[in-house]
Coordinates of C-alpha atoms in Angstrom, one line a residue:
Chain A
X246 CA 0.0 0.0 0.0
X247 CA 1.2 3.2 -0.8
X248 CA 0.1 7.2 -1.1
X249 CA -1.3 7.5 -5.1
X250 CA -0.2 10.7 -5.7
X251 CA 2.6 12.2 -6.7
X252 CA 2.6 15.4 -4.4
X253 CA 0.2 17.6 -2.5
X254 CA -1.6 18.9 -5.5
X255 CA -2.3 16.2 -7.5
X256 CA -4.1 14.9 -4.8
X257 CA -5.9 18.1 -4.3
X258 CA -6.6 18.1 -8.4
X259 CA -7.4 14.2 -8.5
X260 CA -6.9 14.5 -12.2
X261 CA -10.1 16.6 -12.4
X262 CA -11.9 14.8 -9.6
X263 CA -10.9 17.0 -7.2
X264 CA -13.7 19.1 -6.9
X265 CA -16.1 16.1 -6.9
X266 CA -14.1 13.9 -4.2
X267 CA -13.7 16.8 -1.9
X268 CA -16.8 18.5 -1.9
X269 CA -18.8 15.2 -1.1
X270 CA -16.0 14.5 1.9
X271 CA -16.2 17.8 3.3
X272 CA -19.6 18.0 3.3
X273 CA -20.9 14.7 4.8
X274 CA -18.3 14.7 7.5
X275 CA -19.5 18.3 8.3
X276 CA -23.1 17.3 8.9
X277 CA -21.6 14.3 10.1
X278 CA -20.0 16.4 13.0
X279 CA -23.0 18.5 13.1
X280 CA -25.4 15.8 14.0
X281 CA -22.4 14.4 16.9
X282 CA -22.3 17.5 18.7
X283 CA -26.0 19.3 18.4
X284 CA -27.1 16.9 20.7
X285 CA -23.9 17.8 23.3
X286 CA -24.8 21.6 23.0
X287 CA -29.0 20.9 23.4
X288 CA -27.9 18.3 26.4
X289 CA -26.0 21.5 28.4
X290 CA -28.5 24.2 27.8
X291 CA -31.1 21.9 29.2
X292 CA -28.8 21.2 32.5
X293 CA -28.0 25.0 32.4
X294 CA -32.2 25.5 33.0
X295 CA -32.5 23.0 35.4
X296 CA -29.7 24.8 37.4
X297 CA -30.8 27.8 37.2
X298 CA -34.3 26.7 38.4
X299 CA -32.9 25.3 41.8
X300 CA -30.7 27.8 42.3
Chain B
X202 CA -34.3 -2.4 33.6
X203 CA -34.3 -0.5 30.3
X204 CA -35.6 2.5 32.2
X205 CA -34.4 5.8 30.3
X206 CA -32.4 6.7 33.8
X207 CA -30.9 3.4 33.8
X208 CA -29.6 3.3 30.1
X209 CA -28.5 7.3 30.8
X210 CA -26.2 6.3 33.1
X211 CA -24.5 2.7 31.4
X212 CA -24.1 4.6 28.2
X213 CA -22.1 7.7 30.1
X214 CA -19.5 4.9 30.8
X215 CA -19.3 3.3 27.2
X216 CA -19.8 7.1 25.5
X217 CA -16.4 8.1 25.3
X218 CA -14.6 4.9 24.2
X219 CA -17.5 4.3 21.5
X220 CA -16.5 8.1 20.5
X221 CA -13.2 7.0 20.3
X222 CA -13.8 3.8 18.0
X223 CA -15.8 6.2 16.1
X224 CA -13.4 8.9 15.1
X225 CA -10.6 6.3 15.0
X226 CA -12.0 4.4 12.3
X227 CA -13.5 7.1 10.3
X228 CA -10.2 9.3 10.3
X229 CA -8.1 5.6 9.1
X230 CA -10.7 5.5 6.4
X231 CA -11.0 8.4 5.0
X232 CA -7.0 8.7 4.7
X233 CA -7.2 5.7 3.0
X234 CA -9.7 5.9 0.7
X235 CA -8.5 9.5 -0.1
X236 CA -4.7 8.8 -0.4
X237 CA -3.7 5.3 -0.6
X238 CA -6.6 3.0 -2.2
X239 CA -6.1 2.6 -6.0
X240 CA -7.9 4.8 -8.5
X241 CA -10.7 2.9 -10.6
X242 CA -9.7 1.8 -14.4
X243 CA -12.6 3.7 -15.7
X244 CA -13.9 6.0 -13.1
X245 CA -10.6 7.4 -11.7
X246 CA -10.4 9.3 -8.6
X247 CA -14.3 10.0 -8.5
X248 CA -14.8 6.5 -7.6
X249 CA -13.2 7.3 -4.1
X250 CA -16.6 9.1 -3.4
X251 CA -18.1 5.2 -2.9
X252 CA -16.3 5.4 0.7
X253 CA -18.6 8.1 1.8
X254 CA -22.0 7.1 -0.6
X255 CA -22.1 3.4 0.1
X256 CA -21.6 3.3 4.1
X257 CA -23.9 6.3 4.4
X258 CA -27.0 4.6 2.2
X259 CA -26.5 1.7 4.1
X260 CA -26.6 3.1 7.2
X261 CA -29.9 5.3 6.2
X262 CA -31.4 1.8 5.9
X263 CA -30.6 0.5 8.3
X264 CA -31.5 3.2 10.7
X265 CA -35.1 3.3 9.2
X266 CA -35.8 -0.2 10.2
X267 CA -34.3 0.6 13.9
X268 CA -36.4 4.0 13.7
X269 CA -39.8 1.9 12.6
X270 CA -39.1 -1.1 15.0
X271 CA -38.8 1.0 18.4
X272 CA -41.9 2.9 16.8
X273 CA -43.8 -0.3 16.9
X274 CA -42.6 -1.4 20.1
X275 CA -43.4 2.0 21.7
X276 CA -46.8 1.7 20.4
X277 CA -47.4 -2.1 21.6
X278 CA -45.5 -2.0 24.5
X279 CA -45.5 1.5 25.6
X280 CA -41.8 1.3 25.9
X281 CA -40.2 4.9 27.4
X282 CA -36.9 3.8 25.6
X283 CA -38.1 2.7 22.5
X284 CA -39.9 6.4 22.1
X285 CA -36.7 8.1 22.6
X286 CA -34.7 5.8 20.0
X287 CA -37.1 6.5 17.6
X288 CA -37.4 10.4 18.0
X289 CA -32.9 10.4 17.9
X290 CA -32.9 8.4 15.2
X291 CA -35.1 10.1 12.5
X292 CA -32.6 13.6 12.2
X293 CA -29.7 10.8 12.1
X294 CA -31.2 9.1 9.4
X295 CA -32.4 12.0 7.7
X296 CA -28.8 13.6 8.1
X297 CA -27.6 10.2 6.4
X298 CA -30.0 9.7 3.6
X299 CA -29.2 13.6 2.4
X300 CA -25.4 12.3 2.8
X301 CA -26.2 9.7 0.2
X302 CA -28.2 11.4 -2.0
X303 CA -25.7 14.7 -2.1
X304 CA -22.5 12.5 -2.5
X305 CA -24.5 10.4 -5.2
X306 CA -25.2 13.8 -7.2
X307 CA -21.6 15.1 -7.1
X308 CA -20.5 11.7 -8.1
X309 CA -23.1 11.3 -11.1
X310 CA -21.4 14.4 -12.7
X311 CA -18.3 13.0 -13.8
X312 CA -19.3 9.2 -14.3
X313 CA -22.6 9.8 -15.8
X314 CA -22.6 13.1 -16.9
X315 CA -25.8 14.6 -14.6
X316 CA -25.7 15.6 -11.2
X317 CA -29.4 13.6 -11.3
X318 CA -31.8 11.5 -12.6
X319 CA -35.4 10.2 -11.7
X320 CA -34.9 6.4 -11.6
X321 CA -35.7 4.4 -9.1
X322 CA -33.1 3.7 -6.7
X323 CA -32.7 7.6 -6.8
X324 CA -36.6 8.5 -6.5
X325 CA -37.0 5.9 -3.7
X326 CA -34.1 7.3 -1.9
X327 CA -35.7 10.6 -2.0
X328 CA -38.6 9.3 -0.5
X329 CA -36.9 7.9 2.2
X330 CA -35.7 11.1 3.3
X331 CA -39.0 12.5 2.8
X332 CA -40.3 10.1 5.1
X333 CA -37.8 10.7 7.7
X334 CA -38.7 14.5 7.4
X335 CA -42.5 13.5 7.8
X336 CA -40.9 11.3 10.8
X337 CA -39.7 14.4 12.5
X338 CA -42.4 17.0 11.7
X339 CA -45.1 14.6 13.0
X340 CA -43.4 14.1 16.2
X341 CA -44.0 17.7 16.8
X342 CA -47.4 18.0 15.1
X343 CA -49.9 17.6 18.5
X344 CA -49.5 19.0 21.3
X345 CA -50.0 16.2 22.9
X346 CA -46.7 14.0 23.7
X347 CA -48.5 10.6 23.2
X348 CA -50.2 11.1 20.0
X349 CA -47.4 12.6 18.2
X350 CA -45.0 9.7 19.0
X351 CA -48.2 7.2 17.3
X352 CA -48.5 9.2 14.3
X353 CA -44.7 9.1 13.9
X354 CA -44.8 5.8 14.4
X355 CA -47.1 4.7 12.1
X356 CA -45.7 6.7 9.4
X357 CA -42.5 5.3 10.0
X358 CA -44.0 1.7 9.8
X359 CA -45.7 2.2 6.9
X360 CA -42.8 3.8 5.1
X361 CA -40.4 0.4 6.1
X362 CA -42.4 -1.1 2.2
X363 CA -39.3 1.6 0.8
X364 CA -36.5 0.1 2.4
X365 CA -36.9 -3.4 0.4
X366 CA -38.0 -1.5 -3.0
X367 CA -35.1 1.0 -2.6
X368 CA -32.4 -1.9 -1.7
X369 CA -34.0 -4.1 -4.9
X370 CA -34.8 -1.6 -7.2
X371 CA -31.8 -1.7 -9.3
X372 CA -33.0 -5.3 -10.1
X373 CA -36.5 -5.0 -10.5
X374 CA -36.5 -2.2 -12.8
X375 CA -34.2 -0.4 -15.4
X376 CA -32.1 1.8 -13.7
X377 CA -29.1 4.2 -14.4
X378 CA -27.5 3.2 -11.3
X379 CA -25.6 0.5 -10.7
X380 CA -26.4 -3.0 -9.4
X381 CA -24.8 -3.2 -5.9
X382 CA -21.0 -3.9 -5.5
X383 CA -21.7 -5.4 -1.6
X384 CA -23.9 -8.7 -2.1
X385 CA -24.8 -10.9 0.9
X386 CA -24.6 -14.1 -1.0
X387 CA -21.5 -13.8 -3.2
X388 CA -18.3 -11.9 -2.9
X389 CA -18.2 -8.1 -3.5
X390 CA -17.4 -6.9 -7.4
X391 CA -14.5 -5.0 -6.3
X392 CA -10.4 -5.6 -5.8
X393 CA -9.0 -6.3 -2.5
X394 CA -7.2 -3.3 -2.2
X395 CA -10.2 -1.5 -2.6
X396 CA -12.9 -3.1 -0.9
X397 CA -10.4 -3.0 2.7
X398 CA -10.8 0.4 3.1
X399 CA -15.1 -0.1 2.4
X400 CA -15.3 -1.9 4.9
X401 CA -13.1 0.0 7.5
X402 CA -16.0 2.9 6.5
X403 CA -18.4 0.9 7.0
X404 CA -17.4 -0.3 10.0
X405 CA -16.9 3.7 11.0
X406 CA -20.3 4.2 10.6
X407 CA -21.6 1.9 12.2
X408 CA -20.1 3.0 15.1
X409 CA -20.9 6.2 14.2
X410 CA -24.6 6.0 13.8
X411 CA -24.4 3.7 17.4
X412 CA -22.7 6.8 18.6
X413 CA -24.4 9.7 17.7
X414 CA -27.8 7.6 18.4
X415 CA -26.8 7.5 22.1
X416 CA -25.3 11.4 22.3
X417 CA -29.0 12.0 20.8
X418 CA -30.8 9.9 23.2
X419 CA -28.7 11.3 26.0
X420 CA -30.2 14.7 25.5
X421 CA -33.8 13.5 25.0
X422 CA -33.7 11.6 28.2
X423 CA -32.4 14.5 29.9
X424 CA -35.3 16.5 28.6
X425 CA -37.9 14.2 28.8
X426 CA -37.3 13.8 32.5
X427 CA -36.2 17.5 33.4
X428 CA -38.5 17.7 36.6
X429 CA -37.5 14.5 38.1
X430 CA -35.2 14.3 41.2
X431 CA -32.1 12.6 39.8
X432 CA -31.7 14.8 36.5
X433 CA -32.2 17.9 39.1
X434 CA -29.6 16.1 41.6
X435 CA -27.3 15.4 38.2
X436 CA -27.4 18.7 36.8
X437 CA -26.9 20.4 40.1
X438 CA -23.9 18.1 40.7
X439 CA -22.4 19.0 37.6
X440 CA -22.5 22.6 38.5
X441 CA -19.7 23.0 39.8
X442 CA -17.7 20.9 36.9
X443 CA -18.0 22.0 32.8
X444 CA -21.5 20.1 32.0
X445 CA -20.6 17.8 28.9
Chain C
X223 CA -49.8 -12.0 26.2
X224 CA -52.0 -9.0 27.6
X225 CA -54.9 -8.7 25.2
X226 CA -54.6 -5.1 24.8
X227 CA -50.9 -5.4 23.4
X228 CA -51.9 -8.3 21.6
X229 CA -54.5 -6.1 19.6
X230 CA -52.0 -3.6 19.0
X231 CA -49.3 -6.0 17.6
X232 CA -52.1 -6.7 15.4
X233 CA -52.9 -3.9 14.5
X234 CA -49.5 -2.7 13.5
X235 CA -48.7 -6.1 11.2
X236 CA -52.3 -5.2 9.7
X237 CA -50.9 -2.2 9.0
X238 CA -47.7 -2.9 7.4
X239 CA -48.9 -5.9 5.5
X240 CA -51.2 -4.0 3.3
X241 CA -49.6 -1.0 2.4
X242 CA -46.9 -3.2 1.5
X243 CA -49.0 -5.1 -0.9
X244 CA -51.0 -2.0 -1.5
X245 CA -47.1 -0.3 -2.9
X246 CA -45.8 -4.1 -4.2
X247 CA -49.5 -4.0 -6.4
X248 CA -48.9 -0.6 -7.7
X249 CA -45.3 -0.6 -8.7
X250 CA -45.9 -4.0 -10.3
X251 CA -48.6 -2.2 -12.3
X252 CA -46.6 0.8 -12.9
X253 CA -43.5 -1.1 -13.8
X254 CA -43.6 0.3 -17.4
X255 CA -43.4 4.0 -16.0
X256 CA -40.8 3.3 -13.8
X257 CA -38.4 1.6 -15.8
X258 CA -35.9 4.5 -16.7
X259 CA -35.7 3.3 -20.5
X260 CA -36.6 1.1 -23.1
X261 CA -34.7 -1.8 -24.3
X262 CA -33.4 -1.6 -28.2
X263 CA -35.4 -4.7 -28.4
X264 CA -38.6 -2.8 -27.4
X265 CA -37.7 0.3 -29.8
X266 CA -37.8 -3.3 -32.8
X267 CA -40.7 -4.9 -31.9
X268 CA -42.2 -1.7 -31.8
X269 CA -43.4 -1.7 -28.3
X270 CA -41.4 2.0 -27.5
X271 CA -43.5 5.2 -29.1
X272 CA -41.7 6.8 -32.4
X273 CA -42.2 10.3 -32.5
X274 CA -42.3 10.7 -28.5
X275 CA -39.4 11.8 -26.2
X276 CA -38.0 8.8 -24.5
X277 CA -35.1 7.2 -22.8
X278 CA -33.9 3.9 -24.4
X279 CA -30.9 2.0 -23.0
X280 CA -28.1 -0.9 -23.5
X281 CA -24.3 -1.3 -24.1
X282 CA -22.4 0.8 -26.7
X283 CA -22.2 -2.3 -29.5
X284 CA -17.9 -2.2 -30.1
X285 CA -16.3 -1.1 -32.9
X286 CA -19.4 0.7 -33.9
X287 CA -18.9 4.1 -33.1
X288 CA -18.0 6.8 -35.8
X289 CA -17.5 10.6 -34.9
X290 CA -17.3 13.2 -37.2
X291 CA -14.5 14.9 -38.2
X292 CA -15.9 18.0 -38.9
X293 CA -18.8 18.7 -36.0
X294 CA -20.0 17.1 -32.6
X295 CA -21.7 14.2 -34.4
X296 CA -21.6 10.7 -34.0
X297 CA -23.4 7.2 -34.3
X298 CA -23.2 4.1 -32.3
X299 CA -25.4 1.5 -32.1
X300 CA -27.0 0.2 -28.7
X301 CA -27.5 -3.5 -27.8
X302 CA -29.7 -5.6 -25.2
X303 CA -28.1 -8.8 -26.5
X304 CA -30.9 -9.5 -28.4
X305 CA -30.9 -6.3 -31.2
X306 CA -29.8 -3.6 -31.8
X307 CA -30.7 0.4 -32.3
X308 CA -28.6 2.8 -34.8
X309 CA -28.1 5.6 -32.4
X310 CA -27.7 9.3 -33.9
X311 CA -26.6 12.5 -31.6
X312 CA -25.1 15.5 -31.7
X313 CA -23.0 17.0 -29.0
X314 CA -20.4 16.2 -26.3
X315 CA -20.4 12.6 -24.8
X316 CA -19.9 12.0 -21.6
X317 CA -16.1 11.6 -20.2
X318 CA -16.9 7.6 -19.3
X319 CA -18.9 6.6 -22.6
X320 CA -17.4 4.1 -24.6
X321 CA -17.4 1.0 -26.5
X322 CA -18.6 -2.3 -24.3
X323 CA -20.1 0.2 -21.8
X324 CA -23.5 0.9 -21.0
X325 CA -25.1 3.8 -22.3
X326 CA -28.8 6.1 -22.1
X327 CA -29.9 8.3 -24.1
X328 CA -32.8 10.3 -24.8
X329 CA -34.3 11.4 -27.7
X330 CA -36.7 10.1 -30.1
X331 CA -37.5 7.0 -32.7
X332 CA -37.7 8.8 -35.8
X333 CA -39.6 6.4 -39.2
X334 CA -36.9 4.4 -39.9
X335 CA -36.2 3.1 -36.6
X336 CA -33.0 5.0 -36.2
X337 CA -32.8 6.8 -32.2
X338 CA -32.1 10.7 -32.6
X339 CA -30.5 11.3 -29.8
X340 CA -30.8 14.3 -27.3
X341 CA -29.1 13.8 -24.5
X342 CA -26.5 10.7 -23.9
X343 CA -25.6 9.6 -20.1
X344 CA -22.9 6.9 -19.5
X345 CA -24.1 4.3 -17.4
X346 CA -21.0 2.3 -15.6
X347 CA -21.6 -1.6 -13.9
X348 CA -20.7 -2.2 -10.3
X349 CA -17.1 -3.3 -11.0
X350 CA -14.5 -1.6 -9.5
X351 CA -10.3 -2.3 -10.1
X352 CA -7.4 -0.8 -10.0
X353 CA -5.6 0.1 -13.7
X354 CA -2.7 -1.9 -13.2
X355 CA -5.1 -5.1 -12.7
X356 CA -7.3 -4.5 -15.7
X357 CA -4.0 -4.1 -17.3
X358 CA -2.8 -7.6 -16.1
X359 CA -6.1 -9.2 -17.4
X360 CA -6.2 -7.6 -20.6
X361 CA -2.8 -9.0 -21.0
X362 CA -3.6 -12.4 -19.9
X363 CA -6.5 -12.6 -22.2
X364 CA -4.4 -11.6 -25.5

């Protein structure tokens, strides 16, 4: 196994794919690190009211 | 058992290794499917798109099944859990399903020549992300808690017909997509080389969908029982410390 | 098994068993319409409309595709295995068309059976392999 590409911009160019490959990967693992930490932030406001109730 | 206070507090001690597994996996994919697997003979590098499109379809079917079943065993059994599984896992699965769909499109372009077309494994896959939307919008449609979760439900059982007409449809009918690469009775269409770093991805998200299923359910629980005593003692015994 | 649950268990298979035949009934009967395109042996036996924009389908027959030299045009001939359609269009093909590959296009069945095409889209199989191992087998296979 070894890296395909000759240097850092042919695998940024892909040989034309680049703008294909990278869009789709940056994309899905944004909303893929969106839908991971929404859930974190709406866990802590929730715990933030509670506290601020008993206070 | 399988009270949502019980399953809060075993998944706070499996939570950080499973995030662990998670990113672990993912990151050793995506280098490798980026970088070091093999370009395709005819496709070139636009077939290293299949390492994001293929894990994240399956896992949207996957995770509709797991979204109807807890439906139907909220309904019949009246199952706290099973409610809260199904309400985390439609935005998962719709966030999955819009994965597939948008990677799909950008990789149609430069193999097919058309960011999209209306055949059937397409159209069905659209309506299975329509049907997690109508998943999510019905569980807020009534003001009452109970008979939102049963018209979510139902709708969710009722769409499961898609899952088998979206997984066979490249058989049953002609198609511009592909017949799958992945088959359960014979060995997959693909090199070695190749296929490793598949199923390293697919592995990833699997563990990612377990993952962010339980971050989600985590919150919901914590909502759902705001006003009872050990989410008040929790929350006031994380005070002092940076909530997580 | 407590009878109210059972009723509901019931209810829910009720449920689920006939929208699925209710779907499974009408995409059986709608089969026609969802079927991206027609086969070439449907566009002979006369079964796909002529005059009417519509999608037909089937591999690039080899050694049978002729560009121009002078314009965009070009012919190729589509196959199902069983016959074949004389394909006519004019414009840019698609990066992954070629010979042995599958192909759709859309366009019309003019009066002598020939398929003015539209639009062409290359349509690839679920194959995948590195170019040094195609290589290797082409070899092998000389």
């Amino acid at each position: 196994m070894m890296f395909q590409f000759e240097n850092f911009s042919d695998f940024i160019y892909m040989a034309g794919h680049g703008q294909y490959v990278w869009t789709a990967y940056s994309v899905s693992l944004i909303i893929m690190a969106f839908i991971f930490v929404m859930p974190l932030f709406r866990k802590k406001n929730i715990i933030q009211k509670i506290i601020k109730k008993n206070h | 058992m399988a009270s949502p206070r019980w399953f809060y507090q075993i998944s706070g001690r499996w939570l950080p290794w499973l995030s662990l597994l998670t990113f672990v996996s993912i990151i050793i994919g995506v280098i490798w499917g980026l970088g070091f697997a093999p370009q395709d003979a005819k496709q070139g590098n636009s077939f290293r798109i299949i390492y994001i499109h293929v894990p994240a379809s399956f896992l949207a079917l996957v995770g509709y099944y797991i979204m109807a079943i807890s439906g139907a065993i909220a309904i019949i059994w009246k199952i706290k859990l099973a409610d809260v599984v199904m309400k985390s896992a439609a935005p998962i699965g719709a966030s999955l399903t819009f994965i597939a769909l948008l990677t799909g499109a950008v990789w149609g372009k430069p193999t097919w020549g058309t960011y999209w077309i209306w055949d059937a494994r397409i159209t069905s896959m659209l309506i299975l992300f329509f049907l997690y939307l109508g998943v999510i919008v019905l569980q807020k449609a009534y003001s009452a808690q109970g008979l939102s979760n049963k018209a979510a439900a139902l709708l969710a059982l009722v769409g499961t017909i898609n899952i088998p007409i979206i997984y066979k449809s490249v058989d049953w009918w002609y198609t511009l997509h592909q017949p799958a690469t992945i088959k359960f009775t014979e060995a997959p269409s693909m090199h070695p080389d190749m296929f490793q770093p598949l199923l390293i991805m697919i592995i990833g998200f699997y563990l990612f969908y377990v993952t962010a299923l339980i971050v989600s359910m985590r919150a919901e629980i914590i909502f759902r029982e705001r006003n009872t005593s050990w989410v008040k003692e929790l929350a006031l015994n994380l005070k002092d410390k940076r909530p997580i | 098994m407590h009878t109210l649950r059972r009723y509901r268990l019931t209810m829910v298979i009720f449920i689920v068993t006939t929208t699925s035949v209710a779907v499974g009934l009408m995409s059986y009967a709608l089969r026609e319409n969802i079927n991206l395109f027609y086969t070439p042996s449907s566009v002979i036996s006369g079964d796909a409309p002529v005059n009417v924009t519509i999608r037909i389908g089937g591999m690039v027959v080899k050694d049978s595709l002729t560009r121009s030299k002078q314009s965009l045009q070009s012919t190729f001939r589509v196959t199902d295995g069983k016959s074949e359609v004389d394909v006519y269009y004019d414009g840019i093909l698609p990066d992954m068309f070629s010979e042995g590959e599958g192909a759709v296009a859309t366009g019309e069945i003019n009066g002598d059976l020939v398929f003015i095409a539209s639009s062409i889209l290359a349509k690839h199989d679920e194959n995948y392999m590195p170019p040094e191992v195609t290589y290797a087998l082409d070899e092998a296979a000389k």
